[in-house]
Short mmCIF file of C-alpha atoms in Angstrom, two decimals:
data_model
loop_
_atom_site.label_atom_id
_atom_site.label_comp_id
_atom_site.label_asym_id
_atom_site.label_seq_id
_atom_site.Cartn_x
_atom_site.Cartn_y
_atom_site.Cartn_z
CA MET A 1 -60.48 -5.71 -20.51
CA VAL A 2 -57.44 -7.49 -19.14
CA LEU A 3 -55.00 -6.58 -21.92
CA GLU A 4 -54.90 -3.83 -24.48
CA VAL A 5 -52.12 -3.42 -27.03
CA GLN A 6 -52.24 -0.21 -29.05
CA GLY A 7 -50.13 0.75 -32.04
CA LEU A 8 -47.22 -1.39 -30.97
CA HIS A 9 -43.93 -0.99 -32.84
CA LEU A 10 -41.10 -3.34 -32.10
CA GLY A 11 -37.96 -4.39 -33.91
CA TYR A 12 -34.35 -5.35 -33.49
CA GLY A 13 -32.97 -3.50 -36.51
CA PRO A 14 -34.06 -0.58 -38.70
CA ILE A 15 -37.11 -2.47 -40.06
CA PRO A 16 -39.62 -3.19 -37.32
CA VAL A 17 -40.81 -6.76 -36.83
CA LEU A 18 -44.15 -5.49 -35.61
CA GLU A 19 -45.75 -2.27 -36.78
CA GLY A 20 -49.00 -0.91 -35.47
CA VAL A 21 -50.29 -3.97 -33.68
CA ASP A 22 -53.68 -3.53 -31.97
CA LEU A 23 -54.97 -6.33 -29.81
CA GLN A 24 -57.43 -6.64 -26.94
CA VAL A 25 -58.13 -9.50 -24.62
CA GLU A 26 -61.25 -9.40 -22.46
CA GLU A 27 -61.48 -10.73 -18.92
CA GLY A 28 -61.71 -14.52 -19.08
CA GLU A 29 -61.48 -14.56 -22.87
CA PHE A 30 -59.45 -17.11 -24.83
CA VAL A 31 -57.69 -15.54 -27.81
CA SER A 32 -55.57 -17.46 -30.31
CA LEU A 33 -52.90 -15.68 -32.31
CA VAL A 34 -51.95 -17.25 -35.64
CA GLY A 35 -49.85 -16.07 -38.53
CA PRO A 36 -47.28 -17.11 -41.13
CA SER A 37 -44.00 -18.27 -39.69
CA GLY A 38 -41.68 -15.38 -39.02
CA SER A 39 -44.58 -13.00 -38.54
CA GLY A 40 -43.46 -12.05 -35.05
CA LYS A 41 -46.05 -13.95 -33.01
CA SER A 42 -43.52 -14.92 -30.37
CA THR A 43 -42.00 -11.45 -30.36
CA LEU A 44 -45.41 -9.95 -29.66
CA LEU A 45 -46.03 -12.38 -26.84
CA ARG A 46 -42.64 -11.68 -25.27
CA ALA A 47 -43.30 -7.96 -25.44
CA ILE A 48 -46.62 -8.47 -23.66
CA ALA A 49 -44.85 -10.64 -21.07
CA GLY A 50 -42.48 -7.73 -20.44
CA LEU A 51 -39.40 -9.56 -21.74
CA LEU A 52 -38.99 -7.10 -24.63
CA THR A 53 -39.54 -3.37 -24.62
CA PRO A 54 -41.54 -1.90 -27.53
CA GLN A 55 -40.15 1.14 -29.37
CA ARG A 56 -43.50 2.77 -29.72
CA GLY A 57 -47.08 2.16 -28.72
CA GLY A 58 -48.48 0.91 -25.48
CA ILE A 59 -49.25 -2.30 -23.71
CA GLN A 60 -51.86 -1.82 -21.03
CA ARG A 61 -52.67 -4.57 -18.65
CA ALA A 62 -55.55 -4.36 -16.25
CA CYS A 63 -53.60 -6.62 -13.93
CA PRO A 64 -50.15 -6.22 -12.39
CA GLN A 65 -47.17 -8.16 -13.76
CA GLU A 66 -47.60 -10.77 -11.02
CA GLU A 67 -50.95 -11.79 -12.42
CA VAL A 68 -49.56 -12.60 -15.86
CA GLY A 69 -48.52 -16.20 -16.36
CA PHE A 70 -46.19 -17.30 -19.15
CA LEU A 71 -45.77 -20.81 -20.51
CA PHE A 72 -42.76 -21.55 -22.69
CA GLN A 73 -42.48 -23.66 -25.79
CA GLU A 74 -39.87 -25.90 -24.19
CA ASP A 75 -40.46 -26.70 -20.59
CA ALA A 76 -37.94 -24.96 -18.39
CA LEU A 77 -38.23 -26.74 -15.09
CA LEU A 78 -35.28 -26.55 -12.72
CA PRO A 79 -33.59 -29.94 -13.17
CA TRP A 80 -32.29 -29.89 -9.59
CA ARG A 81 -35.67 -29.35 -7.99
CA THR A 82 -38.40 -31.93 -7.54
CA ALA A 83 -41.74 -31.52 -9.31
CA LEU A 84 -43.26 -30.29 -6.07
CA ASP A 85 -40.55 -27.69 -5.45
CA ASN A 86 -40.75 -26.55 -9.05
CA VAL A 87 -44.45 -25.85 -8.65
CA ALA A 88 -43.87 -24.22 -5.26
CA LEU A 89 -41.09 -22.03 -6.68
CA GLY A 90 -43.34 -19.28 -7.99
CA LEU A 91 -45.19 -19.12 -4.69
CA ARG A 92 -41.91 -19.03 -2.76
CA ILE A 93 -40.78 -16.11 -4.92
CA ARG A 94 -44.05 -14.39 -4.00
CA GLY A 95 -42.95 -14.73 -0.39
CA TRP A 96 -45.02 -17.72 0.73
CA PRO A 97 -43.48 -19.73 3.58
CA ARG A 98 -42.07 -23.07 2.41
CA GLU A 99 -44.64 -25.38 3.99
CA ARG A 100 -47.64 -23.41 2.79
CA ALA A 101 -46.20 -23.15 -0.72
CA ARG A 102 -45.61 -26.91 -0.78
CA LYS A 103 -49.14 -27.66 0.38
CA GLU A 104 -50.58 -25.44 -2.35
CA ALA A 105 -48.23 -26.98 -4.92
CA GLU A 106 -49.35 -30.46 -3.91
CA ALA A 107 -52.97 -29.46 -4.50
CA TRP A 108 -52.12 -28.18 -7.99
CA LEU A 109 -50.19 -31.31 -8.90
CA GLU A 110 -53.28 -33.25 -7.90
CA ARG A 111 -55.53 -31.08 -10.07
CA LEU A 112 -53.28 -31.81 -13.02
CA GLY A 113 -53.37 -35.53 -12.39
CA LEU A 114 -49.86 -35.81 -10.94
CA SER A 115 -50.60 -36.76 -7.35
CA GLY A 116 -47.84 -38.91 -5.90
CA LEU A 117 -45.24 -37.70 -8.40
CA GLY A 118 -44.22 -34.59 -6.46
CA HIS A 119 -40.98 -36.09 -5.19
CA ARG A 120 -39.68 -36.88 -8.68
CA PHE A 121 -37.02 -34.85 -10.45
CA PRO A 122 -37.82 -33.59 -13.98
CA HIS A 123 -35.62 -36.24 -15.61
CA GLN A 124 -37.77 -38.89 -13.93
CA LEU A 125 -40.95 -37.55 -15.55
CA SER A 126 -42.28 -38.08 -19.07
CA GLY A 127 -42.60 -35.20 -21.51
CA GLY A 128 -46.33 -34.90 -20.86
CA GLN A 129 -45.84 -34.97 -17.11
CA ARG A 130 -43.20 -32.26 -17.33
CA LYS A 131 -45.64 -30.10 -19.29
CA ARG A 132 -48.22 -30.61 -16.58
CA VAL A 133 -45.73 -29.60 -13.91
CA ALA A 134 -44.90 -26.45 -15.87
CA LEU A 135 -48.62 -25.75 -16.18
CA ALA A 136 -49.17 -26.29 -12.45
CA GLN A 137 -46.27 -23.93 -11.74
CA VAL A 138 -47.94 -21.15 -13.71
CA LEU A 139 -51.53 -21.81 -12.62
CA ALA A 140 -50.57 -22.00 -8.93
CA LEU A 141 -49.85 -18.28 -9.12
CA LYS A 142 -53.53 -17.65 -9.99
CA PRO A 143 -52.86 -15.57 -13.10
CA ARG A 144 -55.60 -13.44 -14.59
CA LEU A 145 -53.89 -13.54 -17.95
CA LEU A 146 -52.01 -16.53 -19.28
CA LEU A 147 -49.62 -16.08 -22.21
CA MET A 148 -48.68 -19.26 -24.04
CA ASP A 149 -46.23 -19.74 -26.88
CA GLU A 150 -46.91 -23.06 -28.59
CA PRO A 151 -46.73 -24.69 -25.20
CA PHE A 152 -47.47 -28.22 -26.32
CA ALA A 153 -45.62 -28.28 -29.64
CA SER A 154 -43.15 -30.88 -28.39
CA LEU A 155 -45.83 -33.41 -27.36
CA ASP A 156 -47.23 -36.16 -29.56
CA ALA A 157 -50.81 -35.83 -30.80
CA ILE A 158 -52.55 -37.91 -28.14
CA LEU A 159 -50.72 -36.36 -25.19
CA ARG A 160 -51.21 -32.96 -26.69
CA THR A 161 -54.97 -33.44 -26.91
CA GLN A 162 -55.15 -34.64 -23.32
CA VAL A 163 -53.05 -31.84 -21.86
CA THR A 164 -54.94 -29.28 -23.93
CA GLN A 165 -58.31 -30.59 -22.71
CA ASP A 166 -57.17 -30.40 -19.10
CA LEU A 167 -55.75 -26.95 -19.59
CA LEU A 168 -58.96 -25.67 -21.15
CA SER A 169 -61.17 -26.95 -18.34
CA LEU A 170 -58.87 -25.44 -15.69
CA VAL A 171 -58.76 -22.12 -17.49
CA GLU A 172 -62.57 -22.11 -17.78
CA GLU A 173 -62.99 -23.01 -14.10
CA GLU A 174 -60.64 -20.29 -12.93
CA GLY A 175 -61.83 -17.69 -15.40
CA ILE A 176 -58.34 -17.00 -16.70
CA ALA A 177 -57.90 -14.94 -19.88
CA VAL A 178 -55.57 -16.64 -22.36
CA LEU A 179 -53.51 -15.43 -25.28
CA LEU A 180 -52.22 -18.46 -27.18
CA VAL A 181 -49.66 -18.33 -29.96
CA THR A 182 -49.92 -21.35 -32.23
CA HIS A 183 -49.29 -22.41 -35.81
CA ASP A 184 -51.96 -25.09 -35.55
CA LEU A 185 -55.17 -23.59 -36.98
CA GLU A 186 -57.36 -26.42 -35.66
CA GLU A 187 -56.02 -25.86 -32.17
CA ALA A 188 -56.50 -22.12 -32.54
CA ILE A 189 -60.17 -22.48 -33.48
CA SER A 190 -61.13 -25.33 -31.17
CA LEU A 191 -59.86 -23.58 -28.05
CA ALA A 192 -60.50 -19.90 -28.61
CA ASP A 193 -63.34 -17.40 -28.39
CA ARG A 194 -61.51 -15.29 -30.93
CA VAL A 195 -58.74 -15.96 -33.45
CA CYS A 196 -56.47 -13.11 -34.55
CA LEU A 197 -54.37 -13.35 -37.69
CA LEU A 198 -51.01 -11.61 -37.85
CA SER A 199 -49.70 -10.64 -41.29
CA GLN A 200 -46.36 -11.76 -42.68
CA GLY A 201 -43.47 -9.88 -41.12
CA PRO A 202 -41.55 -7.64 -41.11
CA ARG A 203 -43.97 -4.82 -40.30
CA ALA A 204 -46.49 -7.39 -39.17
CA ARG A 205 -49.85 -6.33 -37.76
CA ILE A 206 -53.18 -7.92 -37.05
CA ILE A 207 -55.19 -8.16 -40.26
CA GLN A 208 -58.12 -10.41 -39.40
CA GLU A 209 -60.23 -11.34 -36.41
CA HIS A 210 -62.76 -14.13 -36.12
CA ARG A 211 -65.23 -14.73 -33.34
CA ILE A 212 -65.63 -18.43 -32.59
CA PRO A 213 -69.10 -18.72 -31.10
CA PHE A 214 -68.91 -22.25 -29.69
CA SER A 215 -70.30 -22.36 -26.15
CA ARG A 216 -68.38 -22.91 -22.91
CA PRO A 217 -67.44 -25.13 -21.18
CA ARG A 218 -66.19 -26.62 -24.34
CA ASP A 219 -64.68 -29.93 -25.38
CA PRO A 220 -62.00 -29.10 -27.96
CA VAL A 221 -62.31 -32.55 -29.52
CA ARG A 222 -66.10 -32.60 -29.88
CA VAL A 223 -66.10 -29.07 -31.30
CA LYS A 224 -64.21 -30.31 -34.35
CA ALA A 225 -67.25 -32.39 -35.34
CA ASP A 226 -69.40 -29.23 -35.58
CA PRO A 227 -70.08 -28.40 -39.26
CA ARG A 228 -69.22 -24.73 -38.62
CA PHE A 229 -65.72 -25.80 -37.54
CA GLY A 230 -64.80 -26.82 -41.07
CA LEU A 231 -66.01 -23.49 -42.44
CA TYR A 232 -63.95 -21.49 -39.94
CA LEU A 233 -60.93 -23.61 -40.65
CA GLN A 234 -61.29 -23.19 -44.38
CA SER A 235 -61.65 -19.42 -44.33
CA LEU A 236 -58.81 -19.00 -41.83
CA TRP A 237 -56.58 -21.23 -43.93
CA GLN A 238 -57.43 -19.16 -47.01
CA GLU A 239 -56.59 -15.92 -45.22
CA LEU A 240 -53.35 -17.31 -43.87
CA LYS A 241 -52.32 -18.39 -47.36
CA GLU A 242 -53.08 -14.92 -48.70
CA ALA A 243 -51.19 -13.29 -45.87
CA SER A 244 -48.14 -15.40 -46.68
CA ARG A 245 -48.43 -14.77 -50.41
CA CYS A 246 -48.60 -10.99 -49.98
CA ALA A 247 -45.19 -11.03 -48.43
CA VAL A 248 -43.61 -13.04 -51.22
CA THR A 249 -44.69 -10.72 -54.04
CA MET B 1 -15.23 -55.78 -11.20
CA ARG B 2 -13.54 -56.87 -14.41
CA ARG B 3 -11.24 -53.88 -14.24
CA ASN B 4 -10.17 -54.89 -10.73
CA LEU B 5 -9.49 -58.38 -12.05
CA GLY B 6 -7.11 -56.95 -14.62
CA LEU B 7 -5.14 -55.19 -11.91
CA MET B 8 -5.08 -58.34 -9.77
CA ALA B 9 -3.84 -60.40 -12.72
CA LEU B 10 -1.03 -57.94 -13.34
CA LEU B 11 0.08 -58.09 -9.69
CA ILE B 12 -0.02 -61.91 -9.65
CA LEU B 13 1.96 -62.08 -12.89
CA TRP B 14 4.50 -59.67 -11.46
CA GLU B 15 4.80 -61.71 -8.27
CA ALA B 16 5.17 -64.95 -10.26
CA LEU B 17 7.82 -63.54 -12.56
CA SER B 18 9.80 -62.38 -9.52
CA ALA B 19 9.47 -65.74 -7.83
CA LEU B 20 10.78 -67.40 -10.99
CA GLY B 21 13.74 -65.07 -10.91
CA LEU B 22 12.83 -63.43 -14.21
CA LEU B 23 12.64 -59.93 -12.78
CA ASN B 24 15.52 -58.20 -11.08
CA PRO B 25 14.29 -57.39 -7.55
CA LEU B 26 16.52 -54.33 -7.50
CA TYR B 27 14.47 -52.71 -10.27
CA ALA B 28 11.11 -54.42 -9.89
CA PRO B 29 10.67 -55.83 -6.41
CA PRO B 30 7.61 -58.12 -6.16
CA PRO B 31 4.36 -56.71 -4.75
CA SER B 32 4.75 -58.78 -1.57
CA GLN B 33 8.08 -57.07 -0.84
CA VAL B 34 6.56 -53.67 -1.52
CA LEU B 35 3.73 -54.46 0.87
CA LEU B 36 6.18 -55.53 3.56
CA THR B 37 8.15 -52.31 3.10
CA LEU B 38 4.95 -50.33 3.37
CA MET B 39 3.95 -52.12 6.57
CA GLY B 40 7.44 -51.58 7.91
CA LEU B 41 7.13 -47.85 7.32
CA PHE B 42 3.97 -47.76 9.42
CA ARG B 43 5.26 -50.14 12.10
CA GLU B 44 8.36 -48.09 12.72
CA GLY B 45 6.25 -44.93 12.65
CA GLU B 46 8.74 -42.96 10.57
CA ILE B 47 6.11 -42.40 7.87
CA TRP B 48 3.74 -40.31 10.02
CA PRO B 49 5.50 -36.92 9.91
CA HIS B 50 5.90 -37.31 6.14
CA LEU B 51 2.27 -38.24 5.65
CA GLN B 52 1.22 -35.35 7.81
CA ALA B 53 3.37 -32.91 5.85
CA THR B 54 2.04 -33.99 2.45
CA PHE B 55 -1.57 -34.16 3.59
CA THR B 56 -1.42 -30.76 5.23
CA ALA B 57 0.03 -29.22 2.09
CA ALA B 58 -2.39 -30.99 -0.27
CA LEU B 59 -5.53 -30.33 1.75
CA LEU B 60 -4.62 -26.70 2.47
CA GLY B 61 -3.85 -26.22 -1.23
CA LEU B 62 -7.13 -27.90 -2.19
CA GLY B 63 -9.21 -25.81 0.23
CA THR B 64 -7.65 -22.46 -0.55
CA GLY B 65 -7.49 -23.30 -4.26
CA ILE B 66 -11.21 -24.04 -4.40
CA LEU B 67 -11.96 -20.88 -2.45
CA LEU B 68 -9.73 -18.62 -4.54
CA GLY B 69 -10.65 -20.22 -7.87
CA GLY B 70 -14.34 -20.09 -6.95
CA ILE B 71 -14.32 -16.44 -5.94
CA LEU B 72 -12.31 -15.35 -8.98
CA GLY B 73 -14.53 -17.45 -11.24
CA LEU B 74 -17.67 -15.84 -9.86
CA LEU B 75 -16.21 -12.34 -10.18
CA ALA B 76 -15.14 -13.00 -13.76
CA ALA B 77 -18.51 -14.48 -14.67
CA PHE B 78 -20.49 -11.51 -13.42
CA SER B 79 -18.11 -8.64 -14.23
CA PRO B 80 -16.85 -8.23 -17.79
CA LEU B 81 -14.00 -6.05 -16.50
CA VAL B 82 -12.70 -8.75 -14.17
CA ALA B 83 -13.17 -11.32 -16.93
CA ASP B 84 -11.05 -9.29 -19.35
CA LEU B 85 -8.34 -8.87 -16.74
CA LEU B 86 -8.33 -12.46 -15.48
CA GLU B 87 -9.10 -14.63 -18.44
CA PRO B 88 -5.81 -14.17 -20.33
CA VAL B 89 -3.80 -14.85 -17.17
CA MET B 90 -5.85 -17.93 -16.37
CA LEU B 91 -5.66 -19.21 -19.95
CA LEU B 92 -1.91 -18.83 -19.83
CA LEU B 93 -1.66 -20.56 -16.47
CA ASN B 94 -3.94 -23.28 -17.80
CA ALA B 95 -1.79 -23.81 -20.87
CA ILE B 96 1.56 -24.21 -19.13
CA PRO B 97 2.47 -27.18 -16.94
CA ARG B 98 2.01 -25.31 -13.70
CA VAL B 99 4.51 -27.48 -11.80
CA ILE B 100 7.30 -25.49 -13.46
CA LEU B 101 6.46 -22.81 -10.91
CA ALA B 102 7.71 -25.04 -8.09
CA PRO B 103 11.32 -23.77 -7.98
CA LEU B 104 10.07 -20.19 -8.01
CA PHE B 105 7.80 -20.84 -5.03
CA VAL B 106 10.74 -22.34 -3.14
CA ILE B 107 12.76 -19.18 -3.79
CA TRP B 108 9.87 -16.97 -2.70
CA LEU B 109 8.45 -18.95 0.17
CA GLY B 110 11.27 -21.16 1.41
CA ILE B 111 11.45 -24.94 1.65
CA GLY B 112 8.71 -25.18 4.29
CA LEU B 113 5.02 -25.86 3.99
CA ALA B 114 4.13 -22.57 2.29
CA SER B 115 5.80 -23.33 -1.05
CA LYS B 116 3.96 -26.69 -1.32
CA VAL B 117 0.61 -25.16 -0.45
CA ALA B 118 1.23 -22.45 -3.04
CA LEU B 119 1.92 -24.99 -5.79
CA SER B 120 -1.16 -27.03 -4.90
CA LEU B 121 -3.21 -23.87 -4.75
CA VAL B 122 -2.17 -22.71 -8.20
CA LEU B 123 -2.87 -26.12 -9.70
CA VAL B 124 -6.32 -26.33 -8.12
CA ALA B 125 -7.38 -22.68 -8.39
CA VAL B 126 -7.00 -22.50 -12.19
CA LEU B 127 -9.05 -25.66 -12.60
CA ILE B 128 -11.84 -24.46 -10.30
CA PHE B 129 -11.78 -20.99 -11.86
CA PHE B 130 -12.74 -22.45 -15.22
CA ALA B 131 -15.28 -24.80 -13.67
CA VAL B 132 -17.10 -21.92 -11.96
CA TYR B 133 -16.68 -19.53 -14.88
CA SER B 134 -18.15 -21.96 -17.38
CA GLY B 135 -20.72 -23.08 -14.83
CA VAL B 136 -22.15 -19.57 -14.85
CA LYS B 137 -21.64 -19.00 -18.59
CA GLN B 138 -23.34 -22.25 -19.52
CA VAL B 139 -26.40 -21.66 -17.40
CA ASP B 140 -29.51 -22.49 -19.39
CA PRO B 141 -30.94 -19.10 -20.46
CA ARG B 142 -34.43 -20.60 -20.42
CA LEU B 143 -34.10 -21.20 -16.71
CA VAL B 144 -33.05 -17.60 -16.18
CA GLU B 145 -36.07 -16.43 -18.18
CA ARG B 146 -38.33 -18.80 -16.27
CA ILE B 147 -37.30 -17.33 -12.92
CA ARG B 148 -37.79 -13.84 -14.34
CA THR B 149 -41.30 -14.55 -15.60
CA LEU B 150 -42.14 -16.05 -12.23
CA GLY B 151 -41.16 -12.71 -10.76
CA GLY B 152 -37.79 -13.66 -9.28
CA GLY B 153 -34.92 -11.17 -9.04
CA ARG B 154 -31.20 -11.56 -8.55
CA TYR B 155 -31.48 -13.41 -5.23
CA TRP B 156 -33.66 -16.13 -6.69
CA LEU B 157 -31.55 -16.40 -9.83
CA LEU B 158 -28.42 -16.94 -7.77
CA ARG B 159 -30.09 -19.34 -5.38
CA GLU B 160 -32.15 -21.41 -7.77
CA VAL B 161 -30.20 -21.26 -11.02
CA TYR B 162 -26.57 -20.15 -10.71
CA LEU B 163 -25.47 -21.91 -7.53
CA PRO B 164 -26.90 -25.34 -8.41
CA SER B 165 -25.44 -25.06 -11.90
CA ILE B 166 -22.02 -24.11 -10.55
CA THR B 167 -22.17 -26.87 -7.94
CA ALA B 168 -22.60 -29.45 -10.67
CA TRP B 169 -19.58 -28.19 -12.58
CA VAL B 170 -17.36 -27.82 -9.53
CA LEU B 171 -18.23 -31.28 -8.22
CA SER B 172 -17.30 -32.76 -11.57
CA SER B 173 -13.88 -31.11 -11.43
CA LEU B 174 -13.34 -31.88 -7.77
CA LYS B 175 -11.89 -35.33 -8.36
CA VAL B 176 -9.39 -33.92 -10.80
CA ALA B 177 -8.66 -31.20 -8.24
CA VAL B 178 -7.80 -33.78 -5.57
CA GLY B 179 -5.26 -35.34 -7.89
CA PHE B 180 -3.86 -31.89 -8.68
CA ALA B 181 -3.60 -30.98 -5.00
CA PHE B 182 -1.47 -34.04 -4.30
CA THR B 183 0.59 -33.46 -7.43
CA GLY B 184 1.33 -29.96 -6.17
CA ALA B 185 2.30 -31.10 -2.70
CA VAL B 186 4.48 -34.02 -3.81
CA VAL B 187 6.23 -32.17 -6.62
CA GLY B 188 6.87 -29.28 -4.27
CA GLU B 189 8.52 -31.71 -1.89
CA PHE B 190 10.60 -33.18 -4.71
CA VAL B 191 12.09 -29.82 -5.44
CA ALA B 192 13.12 -28.89 -1.95
CA ALA B 193 11.86 -30.13 1.40
CA SER B 194 12.87 -31.72 4.64
CA ARG B 195 9.68 -33.75 5.07
CA GLY B 196 6.85 -35.27 3.08
CA LEU B 197 6.14 -38.16 0.74
CA GLY B 198 7.75 -36.28 -2.13
CA TYR B 199 10.88 -35.85 -0.04
CA LEU B 200 10.89 -39.60 0.78
CA LEU B 201 10.39 -40.38 -2.90
CA SER B 202 13.37 -38.29 -3.92
CA PHE B 203 15.36 -39.90 -1.10
CA ALA B 204 14.38 -43.35 -2.42
CA GLN B 205 15.47 -42.32 -5.88
CA SER B 206 18.87 -41.01 -4.76
CA THR B 207 19.53 -44.28 -2.92
CA TYR B 208 18.26 -46.45 -5.80
CA ASN B 209 15.59 -47.90 -3.56
CA ALA B 210 12.87 -49.06 -5.99
CA ARG B 211 11.11 -50.93 -3.23
CA LEU B 212 10.62 -47.78 -1.16
CA SER B 213 9.60 -45.86 -4.29
CA LEU B 214 6.91 -48.39 -5.13
CA ALA B 215 5.68 -48.51 -1.53
CA LEU B 216 5.27 -44.73 -1.51
CA ILE B 217 3.55 -44.74 -4.88
CA ALA B 218 1.13 -47.40 -3.62
CA LEU B 219 0.47 -45.31 -0.53
CA ILE B 220 -0.33 -42.16 -2.52
CA VAL B 221 -2.54 -44.11 -4.91
CA ALA B 222 -4.43 -45.58 -1.96
CA PHE B 223 -5.08 -42.17 -0.42
CA VAL B 224 -6.15 -40.57 -3.67
CA LEU B 225 -8.51 -43.48 -4.34
CA LEU B 226 -9.98 -43.04 -0.87
CA LEU B 227 -10.61 -39.36 -1.56
CA PHE B 228 -12.09 -40.21 -4.96
CA PHE B 229 -14.48 -42.58 -3.24
CA LEU B 230 -15.53 -39.91 -0.73
CA PHE B 231 -16.09 -37.34 -3.47
CA ASN B 232 -18.06 -39.84 -5.52
CA ARG B 233 -20.37 -40.33 -2.56
CA LEU B 234 -20.73 -36.58 -2.17
CA GLU B 235 -21.39 -36.15 -5.88
CA ALA B 236 -24.02 -38.89 -5.94
CA LYS B 237 -25.76 -37.27 -2.98
CA LEU B 238 -25.67 -33.69 -4.26
CA LEU B 239 -26.36 -34.49 -7.90
CA ARG B 240 -29.25 -36.89 -7.32
CA TRP B 241 -31.33 -34.82 -9.74
CA ARG B 242 -29.11 -35.80 -12.63
CA GLY B 243 -30.07 -39.44 -12.71
CA GLN B 244 -28.07 -42.00 -14.65
CA THR B 245 -26.76 -39.82 -17.43
CA SER B 246 -24.41 -37.17 -16.19
CA PRO B 247 -23.39 -34.39 -18.55
CA THR B 248 -19.64 -34.19 -18.85
CA PRO B 249 -18.31 -30.68 -18.55
CA GLY B 250 -15.13 -30.01 -20.46
#
C-alpha cells in the first residue's frame, strides 16, 4: 500500500469539511476521487500532499514526501524559466548538478512529445504544451504516488484526451500510483482501477467504492465503447445524484 | 516614427515662425540658436564641471536610492513589524511632493553635493520601496506552492520566485527612477548650489536668458533619453520571458 488515510478530520471552522475519511491506494493503482462540488475533494488531496494539516486521523504514506508528485489544476510554471529549466527545477531542488538535471529534463520533454521546445518560455507554448511541461516536471522526479487535482480541466476536449492518453501510458510504464480528483465521471471510470465517491460536504466522507476491472495497459478512449462502461457510468451517476440530494434535504 | 515626425514638425514650425519674425527671440529663440548656444557651451568647456556635478548627484542618488529602497522594501515585505513601522512613513512620503524637502536638506547638509544626493535618494528610494514591496506581495501564490510541492525551501523560493518577480517590478520602475534622480539633483541645485545644471538654469533665469534655459533643457532631455534607451535594452534582455505583452505594475 502506498497511501493509507484513516479517520481523517479536517476543517477550517467549527464544522469539519471532511469527517472520518478512509482511503487506500495500492502500489501502482489508479484511483479516481469523485463527489458533488464542495464535497472537499481538493481539500482531501491537499491534506495528502502535506499542504494542509488534518485535525484528527492519520495519513500514512509508504513513500517519503519526495516521492509524492502533485499536479495543479492551473499550470504553475515559472514564467521566467524556459520549459527545460522548469522541468529541471525539481531535480535541481533535489540537489542534481545543473547539466545532469538538464539532460534528464530533455529526455522527459522528449517522452512527452516536446523535443525541440525546451528553450521556449511558458508564454511561447500552447495550453496543451504547458500542461505537458508541468507533467514532465512532476514525472521527472520519479514519484511513486501522483496526486492530481483536475489537472486538465482547462484544456479543450481533444487536447484533453490526448494529454490524458499520454499520461496514462507513462503512469502504466513507470508503475506510478495515482489519486485523481475529477468531476468528470467518464474520465474517472475510463482511467481508474477504482473510483471512490465522496459525500456532499460538510462532514464529507467516502460513501461508495467501485472496482473498474478493465485490463491494463488501457486505452481510455476505446474503453468507453465497452458495454460495461455505460453501466458503471449510470450507477455512479445515480449515486452521485443521491449523494447531492441527501445534502439538500 | 510618426511620433518623431510630430516633434520634428513642431521644431520646423518654431524655426519658421522665428525666421518670419513672428516670435520674439528673447522669449522663444529658434531651435538653431539654442543648438548654437549648446555647442558653444561644450566648445568653451564651461559646461563640464556643471554636467559632472549634476551627474554625480543624480547617479549617486539613483544608486543609493535603489539600494536603500530595495533593502527596506524587502524587510517590509518579509517582516510584518517592519511593514507596520515603515508603510505609513513611506505612504506619507509618497503622497507629498518630495522636492519640498530640498530646502531642509540644504540646511542639514550644506550647499554641496550631499544635499542633492539626499534629495535624489529620497525621490528614488520611495519609488523603489513600493516596487519591491508590491513585487513580493504580488508574487503568484501558485508559484510558491509549486516550489513547495517540488520540495523547495526558502532558498529556492527566494531564488526562483521572489527575486525574478521583484526584478520585473523594479525594472519597470527604473525608468521613472532615472527621471526622479535627475529631478532631485537639478531641483537641489536650483535651491542652493555653486555648480550643476540646476545652478546654470537658475542663473539663466535670473539673467532672463531663455536661450541658455532652452539649451540646458535640451541637454537634460538628451541625457535622460539616453538613459531611458539603455534601461530599455536592459529590460528587454532581462525580461525576455515576458514576450510582447508586458504587465504594467502600478
